[in-house]
Each structure stands twice: as C-alpha cells, then as structure tokens.
Short mmCIF file of C-alpha atoms in Angstrom, two decimals:
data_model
loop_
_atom_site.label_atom_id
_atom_site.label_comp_id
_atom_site.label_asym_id
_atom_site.label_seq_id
_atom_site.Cartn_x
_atom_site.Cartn_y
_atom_site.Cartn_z
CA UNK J 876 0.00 0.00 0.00
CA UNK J 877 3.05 2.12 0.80
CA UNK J 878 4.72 1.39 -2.24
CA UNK J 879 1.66 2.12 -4.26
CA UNK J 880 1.20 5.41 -2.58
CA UNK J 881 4.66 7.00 -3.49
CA UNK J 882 4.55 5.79 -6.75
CA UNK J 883 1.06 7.56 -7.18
CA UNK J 884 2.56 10.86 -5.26
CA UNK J 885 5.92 10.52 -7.52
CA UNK J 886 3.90 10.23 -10.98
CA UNK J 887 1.60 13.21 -9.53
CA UNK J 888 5.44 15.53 -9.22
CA UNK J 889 7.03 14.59 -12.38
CA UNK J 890 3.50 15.56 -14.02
CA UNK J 891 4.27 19.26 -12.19
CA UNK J 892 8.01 19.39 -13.07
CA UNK J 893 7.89 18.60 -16.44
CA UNK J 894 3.97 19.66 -17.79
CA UNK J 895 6.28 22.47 -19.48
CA UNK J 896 8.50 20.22 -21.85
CA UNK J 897 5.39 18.04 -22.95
CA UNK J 898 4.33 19.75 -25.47
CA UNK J 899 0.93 18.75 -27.77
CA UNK J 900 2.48 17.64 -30.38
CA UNK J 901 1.88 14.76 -32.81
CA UNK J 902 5.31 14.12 -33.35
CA UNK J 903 8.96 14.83 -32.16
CA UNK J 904 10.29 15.61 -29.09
CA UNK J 905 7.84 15.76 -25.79
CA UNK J 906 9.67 15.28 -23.39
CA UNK J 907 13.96 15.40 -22.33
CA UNK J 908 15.45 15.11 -19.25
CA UNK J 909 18.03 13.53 -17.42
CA UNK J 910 19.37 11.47 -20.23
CA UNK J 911 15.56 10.20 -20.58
CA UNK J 912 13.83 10.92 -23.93
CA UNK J 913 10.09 10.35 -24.49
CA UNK J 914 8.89 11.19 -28.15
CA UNK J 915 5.40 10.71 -30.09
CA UNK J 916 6.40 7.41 -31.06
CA UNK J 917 6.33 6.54 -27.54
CA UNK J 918 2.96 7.94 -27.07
CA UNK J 919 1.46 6.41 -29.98
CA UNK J 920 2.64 3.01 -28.79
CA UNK J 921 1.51 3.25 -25.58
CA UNK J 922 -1.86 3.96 -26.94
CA UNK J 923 -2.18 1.60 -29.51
CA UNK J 924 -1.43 -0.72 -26.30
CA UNK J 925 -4.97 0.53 -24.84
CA UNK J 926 -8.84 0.06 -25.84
CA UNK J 927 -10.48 1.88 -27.87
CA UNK J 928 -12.44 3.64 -25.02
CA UNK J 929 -9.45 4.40 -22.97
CA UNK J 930 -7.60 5.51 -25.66
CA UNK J 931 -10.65 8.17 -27.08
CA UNK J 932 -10.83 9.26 -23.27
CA UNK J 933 -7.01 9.90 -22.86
CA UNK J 934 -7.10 11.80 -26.10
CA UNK J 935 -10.33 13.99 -25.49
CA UNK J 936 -8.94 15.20 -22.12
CA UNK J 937 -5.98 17.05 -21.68
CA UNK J 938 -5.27 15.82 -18.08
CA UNK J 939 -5.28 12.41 -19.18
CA UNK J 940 -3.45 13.24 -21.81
CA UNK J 941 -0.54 15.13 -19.87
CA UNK J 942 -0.63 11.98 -16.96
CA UNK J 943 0.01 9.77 -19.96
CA UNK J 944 3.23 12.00 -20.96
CA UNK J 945 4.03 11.69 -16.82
CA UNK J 946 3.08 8.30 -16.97
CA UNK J 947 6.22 7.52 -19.82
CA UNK J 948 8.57 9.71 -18.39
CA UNK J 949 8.90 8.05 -14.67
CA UNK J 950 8.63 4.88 -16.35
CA UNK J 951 11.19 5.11 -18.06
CA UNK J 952 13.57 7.11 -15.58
CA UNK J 953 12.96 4.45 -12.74
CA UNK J 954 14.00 1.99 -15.50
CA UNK J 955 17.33 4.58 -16.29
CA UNK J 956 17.63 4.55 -12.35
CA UNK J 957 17.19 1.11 -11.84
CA UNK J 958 19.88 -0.22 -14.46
CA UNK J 959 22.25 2.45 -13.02
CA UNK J 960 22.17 0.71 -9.66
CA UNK J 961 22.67 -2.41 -11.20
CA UNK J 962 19.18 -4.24 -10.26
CA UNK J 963 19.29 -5.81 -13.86
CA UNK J 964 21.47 -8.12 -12.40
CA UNK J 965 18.88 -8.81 -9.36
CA UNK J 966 18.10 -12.72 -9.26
CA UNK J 967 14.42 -11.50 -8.30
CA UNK J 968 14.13 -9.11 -10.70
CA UNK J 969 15.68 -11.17 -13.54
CA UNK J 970 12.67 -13.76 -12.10
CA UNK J 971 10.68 -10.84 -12.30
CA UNK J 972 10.96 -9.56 -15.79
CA UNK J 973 10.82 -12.82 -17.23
CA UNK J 974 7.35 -13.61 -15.26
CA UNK J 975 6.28 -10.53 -16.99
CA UNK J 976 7.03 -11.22 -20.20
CA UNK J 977 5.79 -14.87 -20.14
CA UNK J 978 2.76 -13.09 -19.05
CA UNK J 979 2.21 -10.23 -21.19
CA UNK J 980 3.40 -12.88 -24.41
CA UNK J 981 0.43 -15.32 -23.11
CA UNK J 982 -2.46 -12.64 -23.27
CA UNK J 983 -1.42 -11.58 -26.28
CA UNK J 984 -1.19 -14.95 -27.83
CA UNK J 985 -5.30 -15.85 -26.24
CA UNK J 986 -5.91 -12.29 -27.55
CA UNK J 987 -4.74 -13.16 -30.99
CA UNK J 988 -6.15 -16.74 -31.38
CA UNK J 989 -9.87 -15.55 -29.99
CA UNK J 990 -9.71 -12.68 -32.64
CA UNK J 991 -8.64 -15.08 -35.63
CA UNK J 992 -11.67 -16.92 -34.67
CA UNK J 993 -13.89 -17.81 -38.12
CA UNK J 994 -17.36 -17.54 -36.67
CA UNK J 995 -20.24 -18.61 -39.01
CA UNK J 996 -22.79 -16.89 -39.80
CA UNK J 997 -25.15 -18.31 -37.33
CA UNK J 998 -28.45 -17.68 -39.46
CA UNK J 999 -30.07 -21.19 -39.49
CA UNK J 1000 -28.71 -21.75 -35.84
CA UNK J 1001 -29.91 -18.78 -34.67
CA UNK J 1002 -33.90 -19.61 -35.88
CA UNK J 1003 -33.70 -22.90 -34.59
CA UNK J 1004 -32.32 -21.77 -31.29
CA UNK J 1005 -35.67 -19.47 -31.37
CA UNK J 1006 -37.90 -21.94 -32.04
CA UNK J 1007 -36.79 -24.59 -29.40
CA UNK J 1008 -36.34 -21.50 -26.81
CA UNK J 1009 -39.38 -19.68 -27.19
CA UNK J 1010 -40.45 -19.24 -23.76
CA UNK J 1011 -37.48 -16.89 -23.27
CA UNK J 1012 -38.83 -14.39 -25.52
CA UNK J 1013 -41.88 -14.49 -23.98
CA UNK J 1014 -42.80 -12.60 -21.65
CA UNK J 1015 -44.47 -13.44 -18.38
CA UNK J 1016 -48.00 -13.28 -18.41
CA UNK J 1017 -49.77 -10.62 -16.45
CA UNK J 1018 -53.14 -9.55 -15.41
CA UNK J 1019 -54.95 -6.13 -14.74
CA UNK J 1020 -57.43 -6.54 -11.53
CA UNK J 1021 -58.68 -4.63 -8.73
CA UNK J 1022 -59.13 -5.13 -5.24
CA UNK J 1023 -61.24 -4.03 -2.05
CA UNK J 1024 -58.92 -4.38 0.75
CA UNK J 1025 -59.97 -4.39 4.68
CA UNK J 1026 -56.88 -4.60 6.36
CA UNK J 1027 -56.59 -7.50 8.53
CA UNK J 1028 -52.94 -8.66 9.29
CA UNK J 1029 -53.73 -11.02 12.32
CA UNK J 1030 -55.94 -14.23 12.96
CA UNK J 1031 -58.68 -13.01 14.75
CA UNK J 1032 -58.72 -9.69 13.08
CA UNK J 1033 -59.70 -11.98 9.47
CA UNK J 1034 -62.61 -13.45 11.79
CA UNK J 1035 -64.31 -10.26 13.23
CA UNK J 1036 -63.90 -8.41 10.09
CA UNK J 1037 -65.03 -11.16 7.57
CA UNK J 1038 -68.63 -10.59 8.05
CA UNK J 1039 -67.82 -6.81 6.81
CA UNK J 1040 -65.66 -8.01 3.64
CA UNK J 1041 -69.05 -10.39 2.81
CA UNK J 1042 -71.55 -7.61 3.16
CA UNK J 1043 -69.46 -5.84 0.30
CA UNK J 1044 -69.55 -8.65 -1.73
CA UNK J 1045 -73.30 -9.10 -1.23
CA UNK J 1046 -73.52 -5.62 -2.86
CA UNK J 1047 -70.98 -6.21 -5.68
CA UNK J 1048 -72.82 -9.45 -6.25
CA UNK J 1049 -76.41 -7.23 -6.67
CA UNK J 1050 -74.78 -4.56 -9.81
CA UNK J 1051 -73.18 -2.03 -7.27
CA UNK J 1052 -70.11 -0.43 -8.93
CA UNK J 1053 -66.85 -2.36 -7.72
CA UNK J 1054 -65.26 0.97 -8.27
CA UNK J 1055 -67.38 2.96 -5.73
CA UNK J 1056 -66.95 0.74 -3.27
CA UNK J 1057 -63.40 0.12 -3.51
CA UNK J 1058 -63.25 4.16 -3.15
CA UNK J 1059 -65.19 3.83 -0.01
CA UNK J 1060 -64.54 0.61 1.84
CA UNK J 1061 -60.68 -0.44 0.54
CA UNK J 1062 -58.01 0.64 3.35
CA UNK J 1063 -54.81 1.02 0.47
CA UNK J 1064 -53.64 3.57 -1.21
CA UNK J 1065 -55.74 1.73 -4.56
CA UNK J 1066 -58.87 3.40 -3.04
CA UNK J 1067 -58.07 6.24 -5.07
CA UNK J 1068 -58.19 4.78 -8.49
CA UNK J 1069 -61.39 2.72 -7.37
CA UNK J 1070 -58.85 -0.24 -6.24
CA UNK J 1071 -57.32 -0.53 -9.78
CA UNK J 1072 -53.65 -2.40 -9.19
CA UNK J 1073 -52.58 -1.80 -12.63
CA UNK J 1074 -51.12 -4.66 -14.78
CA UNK J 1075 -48.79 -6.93 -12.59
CA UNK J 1076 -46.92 -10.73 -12.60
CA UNK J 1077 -47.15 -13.56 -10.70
CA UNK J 1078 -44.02 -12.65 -8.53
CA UNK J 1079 -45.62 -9.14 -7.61
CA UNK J 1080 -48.58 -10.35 -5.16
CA UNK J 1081 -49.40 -12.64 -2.09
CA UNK J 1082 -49.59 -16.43 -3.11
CA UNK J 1083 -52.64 -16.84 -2.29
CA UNK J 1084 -53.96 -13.34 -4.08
CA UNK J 1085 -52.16 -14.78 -7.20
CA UNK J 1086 -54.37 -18.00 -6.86
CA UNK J 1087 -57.14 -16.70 -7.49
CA UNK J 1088 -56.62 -13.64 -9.54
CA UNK J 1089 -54.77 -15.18 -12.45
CA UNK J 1090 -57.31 -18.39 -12.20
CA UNK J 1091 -60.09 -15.92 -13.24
CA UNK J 1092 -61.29 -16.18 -16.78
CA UNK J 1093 -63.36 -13.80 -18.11
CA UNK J 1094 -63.17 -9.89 -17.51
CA UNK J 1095 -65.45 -8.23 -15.23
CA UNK J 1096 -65.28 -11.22 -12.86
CA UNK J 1097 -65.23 -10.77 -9.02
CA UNK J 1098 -63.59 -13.27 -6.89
CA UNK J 1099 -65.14 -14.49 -3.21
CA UNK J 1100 -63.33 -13.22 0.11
CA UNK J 1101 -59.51 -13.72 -0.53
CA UNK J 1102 -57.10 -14.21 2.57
CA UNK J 1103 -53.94 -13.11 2.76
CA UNK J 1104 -51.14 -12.00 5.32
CA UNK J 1105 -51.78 -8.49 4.84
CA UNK J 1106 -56.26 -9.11 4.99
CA UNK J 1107 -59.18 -9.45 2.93
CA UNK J 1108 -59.63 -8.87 -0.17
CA UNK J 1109 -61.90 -9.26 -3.16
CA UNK J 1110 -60.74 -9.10 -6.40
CA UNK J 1111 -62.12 -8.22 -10.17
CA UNK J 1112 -60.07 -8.93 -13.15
CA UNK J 1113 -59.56 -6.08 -15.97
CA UNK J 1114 -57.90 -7.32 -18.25
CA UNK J 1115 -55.33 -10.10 -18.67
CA UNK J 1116 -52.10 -9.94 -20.80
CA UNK J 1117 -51.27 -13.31 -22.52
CA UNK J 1118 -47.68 -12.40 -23.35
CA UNK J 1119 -46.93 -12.87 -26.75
CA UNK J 1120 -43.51 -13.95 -27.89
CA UNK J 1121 -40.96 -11.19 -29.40
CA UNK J 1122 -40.66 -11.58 -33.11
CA UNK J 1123 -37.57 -13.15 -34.42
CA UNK J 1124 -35.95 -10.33 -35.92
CA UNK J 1125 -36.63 -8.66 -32.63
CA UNK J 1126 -33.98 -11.25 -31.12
CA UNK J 1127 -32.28 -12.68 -33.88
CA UNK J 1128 -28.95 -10.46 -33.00
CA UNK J 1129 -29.23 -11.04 -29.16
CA UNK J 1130 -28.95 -14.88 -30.23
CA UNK J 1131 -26.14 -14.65 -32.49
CA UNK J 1132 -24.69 -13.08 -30.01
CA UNK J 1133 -24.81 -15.85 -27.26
CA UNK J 1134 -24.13 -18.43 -30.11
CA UNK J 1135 -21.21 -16.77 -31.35
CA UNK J 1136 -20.17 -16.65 -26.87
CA UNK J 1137 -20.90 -20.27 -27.06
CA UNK J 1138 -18.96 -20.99 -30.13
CA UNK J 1139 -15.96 -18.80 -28.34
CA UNK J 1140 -15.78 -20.67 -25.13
CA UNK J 1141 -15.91 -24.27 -26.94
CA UNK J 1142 -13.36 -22.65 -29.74
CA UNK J 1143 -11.12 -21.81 -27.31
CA UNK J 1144 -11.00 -24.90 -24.96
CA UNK J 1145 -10.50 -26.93 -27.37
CA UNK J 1146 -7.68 -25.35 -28.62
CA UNK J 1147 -6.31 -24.65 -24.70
CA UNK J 1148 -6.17 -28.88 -24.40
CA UNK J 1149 -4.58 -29.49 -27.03
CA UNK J 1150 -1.64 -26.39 -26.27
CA UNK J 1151 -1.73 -27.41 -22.32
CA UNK J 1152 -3.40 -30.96 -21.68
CA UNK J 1153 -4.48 -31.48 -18.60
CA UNK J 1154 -3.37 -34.58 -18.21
CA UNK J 1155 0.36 -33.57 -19.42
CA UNK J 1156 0.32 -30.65 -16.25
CA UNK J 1157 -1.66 -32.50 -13.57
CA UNK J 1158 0.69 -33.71 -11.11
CA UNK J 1159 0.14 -37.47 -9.42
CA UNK J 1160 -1.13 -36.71 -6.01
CA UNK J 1161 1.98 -38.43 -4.26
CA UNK J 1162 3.81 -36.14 -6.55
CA UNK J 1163 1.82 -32.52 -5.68
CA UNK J 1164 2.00 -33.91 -1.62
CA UNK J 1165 5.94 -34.34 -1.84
CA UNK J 1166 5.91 -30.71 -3.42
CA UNK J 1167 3.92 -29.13 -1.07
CA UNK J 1168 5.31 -30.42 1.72
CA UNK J 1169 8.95 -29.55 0.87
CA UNK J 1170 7.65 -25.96 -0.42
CA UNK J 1171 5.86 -24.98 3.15
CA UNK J 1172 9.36 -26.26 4.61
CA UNK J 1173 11.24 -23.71 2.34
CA UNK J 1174 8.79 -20.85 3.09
CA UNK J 1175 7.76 -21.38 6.17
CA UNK J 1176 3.94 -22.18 5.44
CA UNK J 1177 2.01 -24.12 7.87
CA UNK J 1178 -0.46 -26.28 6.28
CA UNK J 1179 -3.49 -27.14 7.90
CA UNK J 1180 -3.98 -30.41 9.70
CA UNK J 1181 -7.54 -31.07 8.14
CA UNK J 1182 -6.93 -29.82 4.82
CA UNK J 1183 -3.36 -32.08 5.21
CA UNK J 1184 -5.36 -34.90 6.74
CA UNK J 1185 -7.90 -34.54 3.87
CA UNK J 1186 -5.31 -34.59 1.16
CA UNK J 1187 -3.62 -37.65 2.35
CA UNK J 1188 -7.09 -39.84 2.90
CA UNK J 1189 -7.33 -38.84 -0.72
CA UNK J 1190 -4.24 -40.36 -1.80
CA UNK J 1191 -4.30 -43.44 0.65
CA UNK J 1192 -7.75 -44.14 -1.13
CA UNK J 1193 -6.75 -43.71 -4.46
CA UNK J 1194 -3.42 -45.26 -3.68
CA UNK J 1195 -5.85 -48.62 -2.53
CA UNK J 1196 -7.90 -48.04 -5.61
CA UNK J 1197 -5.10 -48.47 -8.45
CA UNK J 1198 -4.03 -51.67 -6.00
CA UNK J 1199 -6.77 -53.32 -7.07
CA UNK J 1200 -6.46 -56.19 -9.57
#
C-alpha cells in the first residue's frame, strides 16, 4: 500500500516538473530530461497498447493526456535509475521480468487466437435456437385486476372483520359499482383509483392473491373473500395480458450473439487442451503432496492439519484403488 502510494505521489510531481517540456504535439520531441527521452512514437505506442475507449478518453482530455506523458517519463527514468544501480542483475528481478514477459506474451497470444476466430454466420442456428427457446422471448403473463382491501394482518382480526368483507360482496354481487366501493370501503392507497392495481406478474402479489386472480377467466369477474397475510380482499379482473412472444428479428442479433459466446468458449478450450493438456500438467497426487510439503518447509507455510489430513485420505484411497487387480 506504501509502495503504491509514493509511486502515485511521484507520478503526480514529475507531471508538475515537467507539464512544461510536454508539449501537444503529434510528433517529435515531448519530453527530455536527465538522459531520458520520451517522443510521439512513444505515445502512440503506448496507446495503440490501450482500448479503444481508454484511448478516445485519454485523447479527449488534456489531463489524461498530460498523466500519460508523466506516466512515460517516470517509467522510463525508474527503469534509467534502476539499471544504473545495477538491479538488472537482481536474481528476483531477472525472475521478475521474465514472469512478466511470459505473461504479457500469453495474453497476447489468447488475444490473438480468440480474434482469428472464423465464426459462421449463425443464421439457421440462430432460428432454430428461437424456435426450441421460445419461452425466453416471452414474456411473463400478467393480469390487470382490482381489489377491495380491509386490512386485517392477524388471525382473529380476518374473523371479526369477515362478516364486513361479505356484506361488500353481497352488494358487488347485486350490480353495485366495484369501483365505488373500492373508493369507499378499501383501506390502500388503490382506493383512489377505485382499487385498480394496474397490470402486474405472478411474482408481484401474495400467493394466495395470485391464486385466485390469475385463475379468473373472463373480464369483469369478481372473486369471493380472498385471505392473505396483509387481509381481505376481493378481487375483479380487468384485463389479462397473454404475453406474446418477441418476433424473431426482434432477437435474432441477441442470439447470435450468445451463439457466437458459445462458439468462443468451446473454440477456445478446445484449442487450450490441445496447447496445455491437462493430463500432461496434472501432477500425481503423491507427486503434488511431496511438493507441497517440501515448499511450506522452504517458506515457512504451515499447512493445515484437516486440509493435510484430507489430502492424504485422498491419496491413501486412491493409492488402494489403483491396487486393485
């Protein structure tokens, strides 16, 4: 944390000291100092390291632009100061560099071989995909109801006020509006839309609301006393929503997409076995044990007892298992 925080406070000074000498230009000189040189071509190849949206960002704002310039500069005097002191000769930084390398040469060569992918076209795939999957571009049905609610969260408050919710339903059940009487009996905010709820899904209400609302056929009808946690209720349905599947060309990119994903993983692991089988780098248990143990003795590490215990149980029973005839 330290280290990161000079290095932070050390960019943030050179970007003060030398602001002056890097000047906006598309080529030559930028920056000189010390012995240290940092030109256009330096900038350009740093950004054509970047992606595209980093590299627009850097380039439409001058402060990015001028911490880029900083950026080069301490890199590369650190690197002037480094080989002056001789760390090149460092046994961890040798170990270091080359760790880098191996690692910067291994993302590029995934990069590469992902964008030298051939990728079909994915028409025909991409209809029957639709076809077989058409519940996923469907959307949920819902329902439009309405409700008369008499709050009613406990046991005994459903039994003394369900003689109240029936006398409303009497009514409803002899051509009184549903609307009028939400406005005046219903204790939810709905009251003032004459208990309309609005289009909604299975997820949004009670279970046992849910029941019975979306098992109602026809519009207009009114459902008997519902129960739930929150009261009583009685329930008309408006209007019901079947959800009707998106049309093909609606989709047909948004599947291509995940096909050409799906193409991209299998692509790719296919080609990772055969560059690095796992069978060639797996180690034989008795093999990865030895190594462990000797490498916690090197460093210090204390391993476990269960995890140890576990690991050799594993290899005693596979050990027993290849004995067999």
């Amino acid at each position: 944390m330290l280290r990161s925080t000079t290095i932070t406070c050390a960019i943030a000074l050179f970007g003060t000291l030398f602001a002056a000498h890097a000047a906006a230009q598309v080529d030559g000189t930028l920056v000189r100092h010390k012995g240290v040189t940092v030109d256009a071509g330096d900038l350009n190849e740093e950004l054509g390291l970047l992606e595209q949206e980093k590299r627009q960002r850097i380039i439409s704002e001058a402060n990015e632009l001028q911490s880029t310039v900083t950026g080069l500069y301490f890199r590369k005097r650190m690197s002037q100061l480094a080989e002056s002191q001789g760390l090149l000769a460092d046994a961890e930084v040798q170990a270091a560099l080359r760790q880098a390398r191996e690692a910067t040469l291994a993302k590029l060569m995934t990069d590469r071989y992902l964008e030298d992918i051939d990728y079909p076209s994915f028409e025909e795939e991409a209809r029957r995909y639709y076809e077989e999957h058409l519940s996923e571009f469907t959307p949920p049905e819902r329902i439009r109801a309405a409700h008369i609610f008499l709050q009613a969260p406990k046991t005994e408050d459903k039994k003394r006020r369900r003689g109240e919710a029936e006398k409303i339903l009497k009514r409803l059940r002899k051509g009184k509006s549903f609307s009028e009487l939400a406005k005046k009996h219903s204790e939810d905010s709905t009251r003032h839309t004459g208990g309309d709820l609005g289009f909604f899904t299975r997820e949004r209400m009670a279970p046992e609301f849910n029941e019975v609302a979306f098992s109602m056929k026809e519009k207009g009808a009114v459902s008997d006393v519902v129960e739930t946690r929150f009261g009583l209720h009685i329930v008309k349905l408006l209007d019901r929503d079947l959800g009707e599947p998106k049309a093909f060309e609606a989709v047909s990119e948004q599947i291509k997409e995940r096909l050409k994903a799906e193409y991209r993983r299998e692509n790719f692991s296919a080609w990772l076995k055969q560059e690095v089988p796992p069978e060639v780098v797996r180690l034989p248990d008795a093999r990865l044990q030895a190594l462990q143990d000797a490498l916690a003795e090197r460093y210090a590490v204390r391993i476990p007892e269960a995890e140890a215990s576990a690991d050799a149980e594993s290899t005693q029973v596979q050990s027993t298992e290849a004995a067999k005839p």
